[in-house]
mmCIF file of C-alpha atoms and ligand atoms in Angstrom:
data_model
loop_
_atom_site.group_PDB
_atom_site.id
_atom_site.type_symbol
_atom_site.label_atom_id
_atom_site.label_comp_id
_atom_site.label_asym_id
_atom_site.label_seq_id
_atom_site.Cartn_x
_atom_site.Cartn_y
_atom_site.Cartn_z
ATOM 1 C CA UNK X 1 102.440 157.015 48.987
ATOM 2 C CA UNK X 2 100.420 156.382 52.176
ATOM 3 C CA UNK X 3 102.076 153.708 54.324
ATOM 4 C CA UNK X 4 99.357 151.567 55.883
ATOM 5 C CA UNK X 5 99.264 149.084 58.705
ATOM 6 C CA UNK X 6 96.275 146.755 58.970
ATOM 7 C CA UNK X 7 95.334 145.497 62.423
ATOM 8 C CA UNK X 8 93.106 142.410 62.188
ATOM 9 C CA UNK X 9 93.386 140.560 58.884
ATOM 10 C CA UNK X 10 90.884 137.748 59.553
ATOM 11 C CA UNK X 11 87.109 137.866 59.119
ATOM 12 C CA UNK X 12 86.043 141.282 57.885
ATOM 13 C CA UNK X 13 89.711 142.254 57.556
ATOM 14 C CA UNK X 14 89.983 140.058 54.448
ATOM 15 C CA UNK X 15 87.920 142.650 52.559
ATOM 16 C CA UNK X 16 90.286 145.483 53.532
ATOM 17 C CA UNK X 17 93.579 143.827 52.584
ATOM 18 C CA UNK X 18 93.192 143.871 48.760
ATOM 19 C CA UNK X 19 91.536 147.299 48.834
ATOM 20 C CA UNK X 20 94.535 148.810 50.638
ATOM 21 C CA UNK X 21 97.299 146.712 49.044
ATOM 22 C CA UNK X 22 96.059 147.190 45.473
ATOM 23 C CA UNK X 23 95.411 150.921 45.720
ATOM 24 C CA UNK X 24 98.140 152.801 43.773
ATOM 25 C CA UNK X 25 98.203 155.589 46.382
ATOM 26 C CA UNK X 26 98.918 153.153 49.235
ATOM 27 C CA UNK X 27 101.473 150.677 50.406
ATOM 28 C CA UNK X 28 100.403 147.938 52.848
ATOM 29 C CA UNK X 29 103.611 148.033 54.871
ATOM 30 C CA UNK X 30 102.582 145.961 57.888
ATOM 31 C CA UNK X 31 99.846 143.606 59.018
ATOM 32 C CA UNK X 32 98.918 142.362 62.472
ATOM 33 C CA UNK X 33 96.851 139.452 63.769
ATOM 34 C CA UNK X 34 97.146 137.030 66.677
ATOM 35 C CA UNK X 35 96.222 134.182 64.329
ATOM 36 C CA UNK X 36 99.711 133.277 63.062
ATOM 37 C CA UNK X 37 98.470 131.143 60.191
ATOM 38 C CA UNK X 38 96.300 133.906 58.737
ATOM 39 C CA UNK X 39 98.937 136.543 59.512
ATOM 40 C CA UNK X 40 101.786 134.708 57.779
ATOM 41 C CA UNK X 41 99.673 134.003 54.703
ATOM 42 C CA UNK X 42 98.553 137.629 54.304
ATOM 43 C CA UNK X 43 102.010 139.045 55.104
ATOM 44 C CA UNK X 44 103.592 136.641 52.585
ATOM 45 C CA UNK X 45 101.070 137.377 49.829
ATOM 46 C CA UNK X 46 101.318 141.130 50.322
ATOM 47 C CA UNK X 47 105.026 141.361 51.182
ATOM 48 C CA UNK X 48 104.168 143.210 54.391
ATOM 49 C CA UNK X 49 105.903 143.066 57.767
ATOM 50 C CA UNK X 50 104.063 140.752 60.155
ATOM 51 C CA UNK X 51 103.190 141.420 63.809
ATOM 52 C CA UNK X 52 101.185 139.502 66.382
ATOM 53 C CA UNK X 53 101.103 142.552 68.661
ATOM 54 C CA UNK X 54 99.570 145.802 67.411
ATOM 55 C CA UNK X 55 101.339 147.756 70.149
ATOM 56 C CA UNK X 56 104.689 146.665 68.705
ATOM 57 C CA UNK X 57 103.550 147.330 65.146
ATOM 58 C CA UNK X 58 102.426 150.885 65.918
ATOM 59 C CA UNK X 59 105.623 151.555 67.885
ATOM 60 C CA UNK X 60 108.143 150.124 65.405
ATOM 61 C CA UNK X 61 106.709 150.759 61.947
ATOM 62 C CA UNK X 62 106.979 154.070 60.141
ATOM 63 C CA UNK X 63 103.284 154.303 59.216
ATOM 64 C CA UNK X 64 100.994 157.073 57.996
ATOM 65 C CA UNK X 65 97.702 155.253 58.549
ATOM 66 C CA UNK X 66 96.084 152.198 60.099
ATOM 67 C CA UNK X 67 92.946 150.221 59.325
ATOM 68 C CA UNK X 68 91.655 148.607 62.530
ATOM 69 C CA UNK X 69 89.291 145.630 62.232
ATOM 70 C CA UNK X 70 89.234 143.890 65.600
ATOM 71 C CA UNK X 71 86.956 142.365 68.240
ATOM 72 C CA UNK X 72 85.080 145.291 69.803
ATOM 73 C CA UNK X 73 86.773 145.325 73.232
ATOM 74 C CA UNK X 74 90.160 146.110 71.628
ATOM 75 C CA UNK X 75 89.142 149.352 69.910
ATOM 76 C CA UNK X 76 89.898 151.851 72.723
ATOM 77 C CA UNK X 77 93.455 150.589 73.125
ATOM 78 C CA UNK X 78 94.249 150.210 69.414
ATOM 79 C CA UNK X 79 92.693 153.557 68.436
ATOM 80 C CA UNK X 80 94.333 155.218 71.453
ATOM 81 C CA UNK X 81 97.826 154.053 70.493
ATOM 82 C CA UNK X 82 97.388 155.009 66.834
ATOM 83 C CA UNK X 83 96.051 158.431 67.886
ATOM 84 C CA UNK X 84 99.094 159.037 70.098
ATOM 85 C CA UNK X 85 101.217 158.695 66.954
ATOM 86 C CA UNK X 86 98.797 160.885 64.979
ATOM 87 C CA UNK X 87 98.275 158.107 62.430
ATOM 88 C CA UNK X 88 95.239 158.388 60.182
ATOM 89 C CA UNK X 89 92.697 155.835 61.382
ATOM 90 C CA UNK X 90 90.009 153.873 59.562
ATOM 91 C CA UNK X 91 88.141 151.881 62.232
ATOM 92 C CA UNK X 92 85.458 149.247 61.699
ATOM 93 C CA UNK X 93 82.035 149.688 63.274
ATOM 94 C CA UNK X 94 80.536 149.797 65.883
ATOM 95 C CA UNK X 95 82.950 152.451 67.290
ATOM 96 C CA UNK X 96 82.797 150.841 70.747
ATOM 97 C CA UNK X 97 81.225 147.935 72.625
ATOM 98 C CA UNK X 98 79.603 150.359 75.127
ATOM 99 C CA UNK X 99 79.361 154.032 76.085
ATOM 100 C CA UNK X 100 82.357 154.110 78.496
ATOM 101 C CA UNK X 101 84.579 152.703 75.698
ATOM 102 C CA UNK X 102 83.113 155.212 73.239
ATOM 103 C CA UNK X 103 84.050 158.058 75.594
ATOM 104 C CA UNK X 104 87.593 156.666 75.919
ATOM 105 C CA UNK X 105 87.949 156.721 72.122
ATOM 106 C CA UNK X 106 86.605 160.274 71.895
ATOM 107 C CA UNK X 107 89.076 161.363 74.595
ATOM 108 C CA UNK X 108 91.968 159.645 72.802
ATOM 109 C CA UNK X 109 91.092 161.504 69.593
ATOM 110 C CA UNK X 110 90.908 164.952 71.242
ATOM 111 C CA UNK X 111 93.618 167.216 69.848
ATOM 112 C CA UNK X 112 94.750 164.426 67.547
ATOM 113 C CA UNK X 113 96.193 165.610 64.230
ATOM 114 C CA UNK X 114 95.264 162.732 61.932
ATOM 115 C CA UNK X 115 92.070 161.852 60.074
ATOM 116 C CA UNK X 116 89.764 159.474 61.932
ATOM 117 C CA UNK X 117 86.940 157.732 60.071
ATOM 118 C CA UNK X 118 84.458 155.158 61.361
ATOM 119 C CA UNK X 119 83.803 152.502 58.752
ATOM 120 C CA UNK X 120 80.436 150.961 57.807
ATOM 121 C CA UNK X 121 80.180 150.313 54.112
ATOM 122 C CA UNK X 122 76.495 150.358 53.203
ATOM 123 C CA UNK X 123 76.185 154.132 53.370
ATOM 124 C CA UNK X 124 78.576 154.146 50.403
ATOM 125 C CA UNK X 125 76.307 151.991 48.223
ATOM 126 C CA UNK X 126 74.796 154.061 45.399
ATOM 127 C CA UNK X 127 71.356 152.772 46.486
ATOM 128 C CA UNK X 128 71.675 154.152 50.024
ATOM 129 C CA UNK X 129 73.140 157.398 48.698
ATOM 130 C CA UNK X 130 70.258 157.779 46.244
ATOM 131 C CA UNK X 131 67.668 157.008 48.923
ATOM 132 C CA UNK X 132 69.171 159.622 51.243
ATOM 133 C CA UNK X 133 69.240 162.172 48.422
ATOM 134 C CA UNK X 134 65.532 161.595 47.636
ATOM 135 C CA UNK X 135 64.492 161.791 51.300
ATOM 136 C CA UNK X 136 66.576 164.923 51.932
ATOM 137 C CA UNK X 137 65.241 166.623 48.770
ATOM 138 C CA UNK X 138 61.774 166.655 50.354
ATOM 139 C CA UNK X 139 60.184 165.433 47.093
ATOM 140 C CA UNK X 140 58.238 162.730 48.971
ATOM 141 C CA UNK X 141 57.511 164.984 51.922
ATOM 142 C CA UNK X 142 58.487 164.682 55.563
ATOM 143 C CA UNK X 143 59.536 161.404 57.164
ATOM 144 C CA UNK X 144 56.757 159.980 59.347
ATOM 145 C CA UNK X 145 57.540 156.318 59.962
ATOM 146 C CA UNK X 146 60.697 154.281 59.310
ATOM 147 C CA UNK X 147 60.791 150.472 59.218
ATOM 148 C CA UNK X 148 64.120 148.639 59.209
ATOM 149 C CA UNK X 149 64.859 144.922 59.072
ATOM 150 C CA UNK X 150 68.084 143.041 59.728
ATOM 151 C CA UNK X 151 67.046 139.439 60.184
ATOM 152 C CA UNK X 152 69.066 136.284 59.557
ATOM 153 C CA UNK X 153 69.031 132.813 61.008
ATOM 154 C CA UNK X 154 72.488 131.794 62.229
ATOM 155 C CA UNK X 155 72.715 128.065 62.670
ATOM 156 C CA UNK X 156 75.969 128.012 64.621
ATOM 157 C CA UNK X 157 77.110 127.244 68.100
ATOM 158 C CA UNK X 158 77.824 130.020 70.571
ATOM 159 C CA UNK X 159 81.358 128.706 70.918
ATOM 160 C CA UNK X 160 82.130 128.876 67.190
ATOM 161 C CA UNK X 161 81.041 132.510 67.226
ATOM 162 C CA UNK X 162 83.932 133.290 69.613
ATOM 163 C CA UNK X 163 84.283 136.767 71.149
ATOM 164 C CA UNK X 164 80.949 137.871 69.657
ATOM 165 C CA UNK X 165 78.919 135.736 72.062
ATOM 166 C CA UNK X 166 80.567 137.208 75.181
ATOM 167 C CA UNK X 167 78.956 140.502 76.151
ATOM 168 C CA UNK X 168 82.107 141.541 77.996
ATOM 169 C CA UNK X 169 84.093 141.394 74.736
ATOM 170 C CA UNK X 170 81.523 142.405 72.107
ATOM 171 C CA UNK X 171 79.012 144.523 74.047
ATOM 172 C CA UNK X 172 76.201 142.374 72.627
ATOM 173 C CA UNK X 173 74.991 141.321 69.219
ATOM 174 C CA UNK X 174 71.492 142.172 67.967
ATOM 175 C CA UNK X 175 71.761 145.864 68.908
ATOM 176 C CA UNK X 176 75.459 146.777 68.954
ATOM 177 C CA UNK X 177 76.727 144.508 66.171
ATOM 178 C CA UNK X 178 74.068 143.402 63.718
ATOM 179 C CA UNK X 179 71.424 146.051 64.395
ATOM 180 C CA UNK X 180 74.095 148.748 64.614
ATOM 181 C CA UNK X 181 74.021 148.945 60.793
ATOM 182 C CA UNK X 182 70.315 149.791 60.934
ATOM 183 C CA UNK X 183 70.800 152.425 63.637
ATOM 184 C CA UNK X 184 73.678 153.838 61.569
ATOM 185 C CA UNK X 185 71.603 154.210 58.398
ATOM 186 C CA UNK X 186 68.655 155.733 60.235
ATOM 187 C CA UNK X 187 70.917 158.144 62.160
ATOM 188 C CA UNK X 188 72.747 159.042 58.918
ATOM 189 C CA UNK X 189 69.454 160.105 57.328
ATOM 190 C CA UNK X 190 67.259 161.222 60.223
ATOM 191 C CA UNK X 191 69.652 162.291 62.989
ATOM 192 C CA UNK X 192 69.379 161.832 66.732
ATOM 193 C CA UNK X 193 66.182 160.412 68.255
ATOM 194 C CA UNK X 194 64.807 161.953 71.424
ATOM 195 C CA UNK X 195 63.579 158.709 73.013
ATOM 196 C CA UNK X 196 64.511 155.039 72.638
ATOM 197 C CA UNK X 197 62.542 151.963 73.643
ATOM 198 C CA UNK X 198 63.801 148.407 73.130
ATOM 199 C CA UNK X 199 63.332 144.838 74.184
ATOM 200 C CA UNK X 200 65.643 141.924 73.552
ATOM 201 C CA UNK X 201 63.025 139.150 73.884
ATOM 202 C CA UNK X 202 65.358 136.458 75.164
ATOM 203 C CA UNK X 203 64.788 134.357 72.015
ATOM 204 C CA UNK X 204 67.872 132.272 71.160
ATOM 205 C CA UNK X 205 69.009 130.456 68.011
ATOM 206 C CA UNK X 206 72.687 129.797 68.721
ATOM 207 C CA UNK X 207 73.322 126.426 70.340
ATOM 208 C CA UNK X 208 75.116 126.507 73.660
ATOM 209 C CA UNK X 209 75.372 129.177 76.328
ATOM 210 C CA UNK X 210 75.877 132.852 75.627
ATOM 211 C CA UNK X 211 74.968 136.119 77.325
ATOM 212 C CA UNK X 212 74.246 138.256 74.271
ATOM 213 C CA UNK X 213 71.068 139.616 72.699
ATOM 214 C CA UNK X 214 70.192 137.556 69.615
ATOM 215 C CA UNK X 215 66.977 139.459 68.891
ATOM 216 C CA UNK X 216 65.957 143.056 69.520
ATOM 217 C CA UNK X 217 62.987 145.272 68.723
ATOM 218 C CA UNK X 218 63.926 148.932 68.896
ATOM 219 C CA UNK X 219 61.682 151.977 68.624
ATOM 220 C CA UNK X 220 63.265 155.379 68.047
ATOM 221 C CA UNK X 221 61.130 158.462 68.565
ATOM 222 C CA UNK X 222 62.002 161.891 67.165
ATOM 223 C CA UNK X 223 61.198 165.355 68.447
ATOM 224 C CA UNK X 224 59.137 166.071 65.291
ATOM 225 C CA UNK X 225 56.694 163.236 66.135
ATOM 226 C CA UNK X 226 58.092 160.708 63.641
ATOM 227 C CA UNK X 227 59.422 157.321 64.702
ATOM 228 C CA UNK X 228 61.432 154.293 63.550
ATOM 229 C CA UNK X 229 60.854 150.604 64.196
ATOM 230 C CA UNK X 230 63.919 148.365 63.912
ATOM 231 C CA UNK X 231 63.764 144.566 63.969
ATOM 232 C CA UNK X 232 67.163 142.955 64.315
ATOM 233 C CA UNK X 233 67.654 139.263 64.852
ATOM 234 C CA UNK X 234 69.813 136.247 64.122
ATOM 235 C CA UNK X 235 67.005 133.916 65.165
ATOM 236 C CA UNK X 236 64.679 134.204 62.193
ATOM 237 C CA UNK X 237 64.904 133.906 58.452
ATOM 238 C CA UNK X 238 63.761 137.231 57.162
ATOM 239 C CA UNK X 239 64.863 140.359 55.424
ATOM 240 C CA UNK X 240 68.195 142.054 55.567
ATOM 241 C CA UNK X 241 69.310 145.673 55.349
ATOM 242 C CA UNK X 242 65.838 146.670 54.159
ATOM 243 C CA UNK X 243 64.415 150.089 54.948
ATOM 244 C CA UNK X 244 61.051 151.748 54.313
ATOM 245 C CA UNK X 245 60.675 155.476 54.917
ATOM 246 C CA UNK X 246 56.993 156.422 54.870
ATOM 247 C CA UNK X 247 56.752 160.132 54.205
ATOM 248 C CA UNK X 248 53.880 162.615 53.936
ATOM 249 C CA UNK X 249 53.805 162.607 50.105
ATOM 250 C CA UNK X 250 55.137 159.146 49.308
ATOM 251 C CA UNK X 251 57.229 156.198 50.416
ATOM 252 C CA UNK X 252 60.737 154.979 49.661
ATOM 253 C CA UNK X 253 61.943 151.407 50.104
ATOM 254 C CA UNK X 254 65.628 150.578 49.787
ATOM 255 C CA UNK X 255 68.242 147.910 50.333
ATOM 256 C CA UNK X 256 71.917 147.963 49.246
ATOM 257 C CA UNK X 257 70.926 147.047 45.654
ATOM 258 C CA UNK X 258 67.459 148.487 45.121
ATOM 259 C CA UNK X 259 65.571 151.750 45.541
ATOM 260 C CA UNK X 260 61.802 151.944 44.986
ATOM 261 C CA UNK X 261 59.995 155.254 45.245
ATOM 262 C CA UNK X 262 56.205 155.437 45.550
ATOM 263 C CA UNK X 263 53.807 158.356 45.523
ATOM 264 C CA UNK X 264 50.749 157.970 47.773
ATOM 265 C CA UNK X 265 49.439 155.049 45.706
ATOM 266 C CA UNK X 266 51.857 153.556 43.211
ATOM 267 C CA UNK X 267 55.466 152.839 42.319
ATOM 268 C CA UNK X 268 56.920 155.799 40.443
ATOM 269 C CA UNK X 269 60.597 154.824 40.143
ATOM 270 C CA UNK X 270 62.585 151.623 40.563
ATOM 271 C CA UNK X 271 66.382 151.590 40.474
ATOM 272 C CA UNK X 272 68.321 148.317 40.479
ATOM 273 C CA UNK X 273 71.839 149.201 41.560
ATOM 274 C CA UNK X 274 73.703 145.996 42.177
ATOM 275 C CA UNK X 275 76.933 146.514 44.076
ATOM 276 C CA UNK X 276 78.907 143.936 46.014
ATOM 277 C CA UNK X 277 80.066 144.459 49.594
ATOM 278 C CA UNK X 278 83.734 144.858 48.455
ATOM 279 C CA UNK X 279 82.607 147.548 45.980
ATOM 280 C CA UNK X 280 80.926 149.442 48.833
ATOM 281 C CA UNK X 281 84.074 149.102 50.957
ATOM 282 C CA UNK X 282 86.182 150.350 48.040
ATOM 283 C CA UNK X 283 83.931 153.414 47.641
ATOM 284 C CA UNK X 284 84.204 154.069 51.363
ATOM 285 C CA UNK X 285 87.987 153.661 51.249
ATOM 286 C CA UNK X 286 88.187 156.343 48.563
ATOM 287 C CA UNK X 287 86.314 158.725 50.869
ATOM 288 C CA UNK X 288 88.902 157.995 53.583
ATOM 289 C CA UNK X 289 91.841 158.510 51.175
ATOM 290 C CA UNK X 290 90.326 161.740 49.958
ATOM 291 C CA UNK X 291 90.014 162.952 53.551
ATOM 292 C CA UNK X 292 93.665 162.043 54.218
ATOM 293 C CA UNK X 293 94.817 163.796 51.044
ATOM 294 C CA UNK X 294 92.713 166.950 51.477
ATOM 295 C CA UNK X 295 92.575 167.152 55.290
ATOM 296 C CA UNK X 296 88.767 167.447 55.111
ATOM 297 C CA UNK X 297 87.271 165.597 58.083
ATOM 298 C CA UNK X 298 84.868 162.769 57.151
ATOM 299 C CA UNK X 299 81.254 162.759 58.326
ATOM 300 C CA UNK X 300 81.726 159.609 60.391
ATOM 301 C CA UNK X 301 84.210 161.041 62.855
ATOM 302 C CA UNK X 302 84.284 160.578 66.655
ATOM 303 C CA UNK X 303 81.137 162.663 67.273
ATOM 304 C CA UNK X 304 79.208 160.460 64.836
ATOM 305 C CA UNK X 305 80.486 157.296 66.552
ATOM 306 C CA UNK X 306 79.675 158.658 69.995
ATOM 307 C CA UNK X 307 76.095 159.490 69.031
ATOM 308 C CA UNK X 308 75.547 155.970 67.702
ATOM 309 C CA UNK X 309 76.984 154.565 70.924
ATOM 310 C CA UNK X 310 74.539 156.739 72.866
ATOM 311 C CA UNK X 311 71.610 155.346 70.853
ATOM 312 C CA UNK X 312 72.773 151.724 71.295
ATOM 313 C CA UNK X 313 73.409 152.249 75.013
ATOM 314 C CA UNK X 314 69.912 153.742 75.401
ATOM 315 C CA UNK X 315 68.454 150.675 73.648
ATOM 316 C CA UNK X 316 70.273 148.295 76.012
ATOM 317 C CA UNK X 317 69.251 150.357 79.041
ATOM 318 C CA UNK X 318 65.638 150.344 77.905
ATOM 319 C CA UNK X 319 65.727 146.583 77.269
ATOM 320 C CA UNK X 320 66.991 145.918 80.781
ATOM 321 C CA UNK X 321 64.733 148.404 82.587
ATOM 322 C CA UNK X 322 61.611 147.863 80.462
ATOM 323 C CA UNK X 323 61.271 151.653 80.236
ATOM 324 C CA UNK X 324 61.878 154.164 77.454
ATOM 325 C CA UNK X 325 65.144 156.119 77.697
ATOM 326 C CA UNK X 326 65.360 159.833 76.895
ATOM 327 C CA UNK X 327 68.347 161.087 74.912
HETATM 328 N N1 NAD J 1 80.910 146.236 58.180
HETATM 329 C C1 NAD J 1 80.453 145.003 58.231
HETATM 330 O O1 NAD J 1 79.541 144.600 57.501
HETATM 331 C C2 NAD J 1 81.067 144.056 59.224
HETATM 332 C C3 NAD J 1 80.865 142.686 59.104
HETATM 333 C C4 NAD J 1 81.498 141.848 60.014
HETATM 334 C C5 NAD J 1 82.286 142.378 61.023
HETATM 335 N N2 NAD J 1 82.433 143.733 61.125
HETATM 336 C C6 NAD J 1 83.233 144.330 62.208
HETATM 337 O O2 NAD J 1 84.608 143.989 61.992
HETATM 338 C C7 NAD J 1 85.251 143.835 63.243
HETATM 339 C C8 NAD J 1 85.888 142.460 63.307
HETATM 340 O O3 NAD J 1 84.885 141.477 63.141
HETATM 341 P P1 NAD J 1 85.211 140.109 62.372
HETATM 342 O O4 NAD J 1 83.902 139.533 61.979
HETATM 343 O O5 NAD J 1 86.244 140.345 61.356
HETATM 344 O O6 NAD J 1 85.815 139.268 63.578
HETATM 345 P P2 NAD J 1 86.767 138.011 63.429
HETATM 346 O O7 NAD J 1 86.844 137.403 64.780
HETATM 347 O O8 NAD J 1 86.346 137.184 62.276
HETATM 348 O O9 NAD J 1 88.177 138.660 63.046
HETATM 349 C C9 NAD J 1 88.894 139.428 63.981
HETATM 350 C C10 NAD J 1 90.368 139.212 63.696
HETATM 351 O O10 NAD J 1 91.097 139.918 64.702
HETATM 352 C C11 NAD J 1 92.144 139.071 65.165
HETATM 353 N N3 NAD J 1 92.501 139.458 66.532
HETATM 354 C C12 NAD J 1 91.859 139.159 67.692
HETATM 355 N N4 NAD J 1 92.510 139.705 68.728
HETATM 356 C C13 NAD J 1 93.582 140.373 68.209
HETATM 357 C C14 NAD J 1 94.640 141.134 68.774
HETATM 358 N N5 NAD J 1 94.747 141.332 70.096
HETATM 359 N N6 NAD J 1 95.566 141.662 67.939
HETATM 360 C C15 NAD J 1 95.500 141.468 66.596
HETATM 361 N N7 NAD J 1 94.521 140.739 66.008
HETATM 362 C C16 NAD J 1 93.577 140.207 66.802
HETATM 363 C C17 NAD J 1 91.567 137.668 65.079
HETATM 364 O O11 NAD J 1 92.577 136.674 65.067
HETATM 365 C C18 NAD J 1 90.789 137.744 63.784
HETATM 366 O O12 NAD J 1 91.602 137.412 62.674
HETATM 367 C C19 NAD J 1 84.192 144.072 64.309
HETATM 368 O O13 NAD J 1 84.239 145.402 64.712
HETATM 369 C C20 NAD J 1 82.903 143.791 63.592
HETATM 370 O O14 NAD J 1 81.791 144.464 64.164
HETATM 371 C C21 NAD J 1 81.856 144.573 60.231
#
């Protein structure tokens, strides 16, 4: 039985709680959140010990593993403390709010004896897995141009969005939070770009003051001459988690529920694979459990997280300098 602690049980954490607590191989022994109301409800429902301080939870509890789902600025400290105890760690994206934090996490995990896995669920959707398999098989040729869209309109105030709208706490939004999912998927399939260009437009939708990027256009260029165009925004109604990979012999379009493959002219295969977000998280959790049980390191370890932080950092640097950034 793997004894789990969950740090952060609000927001995205609500998806993790049932997945951990209801897994027969796990016991949700402790939960932590600074929101007492949420904490007491979850702890009561799940018969777990409750903590408002993760430092105390990690110190006092006899845990095997932690799931960490927190505001971005807290990741280096929480991961660092869990690593010191060699607990297995499942950490929510985006790894870190910026490159210095990413390097702190990598340093904390050096020589560490547990399993560390960076979480981002969509790669575990059967649609994304299928799309990657088709692209990697070479059946539609070599990747030439990638288009990716993550566009929503958020009609909220900056204040109600809390820590997310403070760059110091989140690192930003369009690139490091929302658009991070797009960079993740593209990196997962295509690897490291050689050059990054981005702009963050200055367009705003959230009412009230904030210092984060709400819109970003990112271009990734690869050493083989191919490139990716990523539009990420909370200022416009649009398309979400949609990718098109134009290849030399055909094209593939995919989203978390749909994969369409085209030859040079027409649709040749359409797969409707409807999966909910919790189902994708559950599939991802099984990968983590398998890694813990077998000792086989997951793909999305610290090196994976660091590379994504390098891409995001390059995008922010390019947006502020107006110049492309070499990686
Ligand atoms: N994979 C996805 O699709 C997805 C979606 C949303 C958020 N996320 C990620 O999940 C993480 C959390 O985001 P969220 O939307 O859940 O944020 P949130 O603000 O809704 O929830 C964060 C929780 O952490 C708690 N918290 C804050 N400070 C704490 C502290 N010092 N100790 C313990 N608990 C503390 C808050 O009270 C809150 O319950 C972020 O990394 C975010 O990028 C991922």
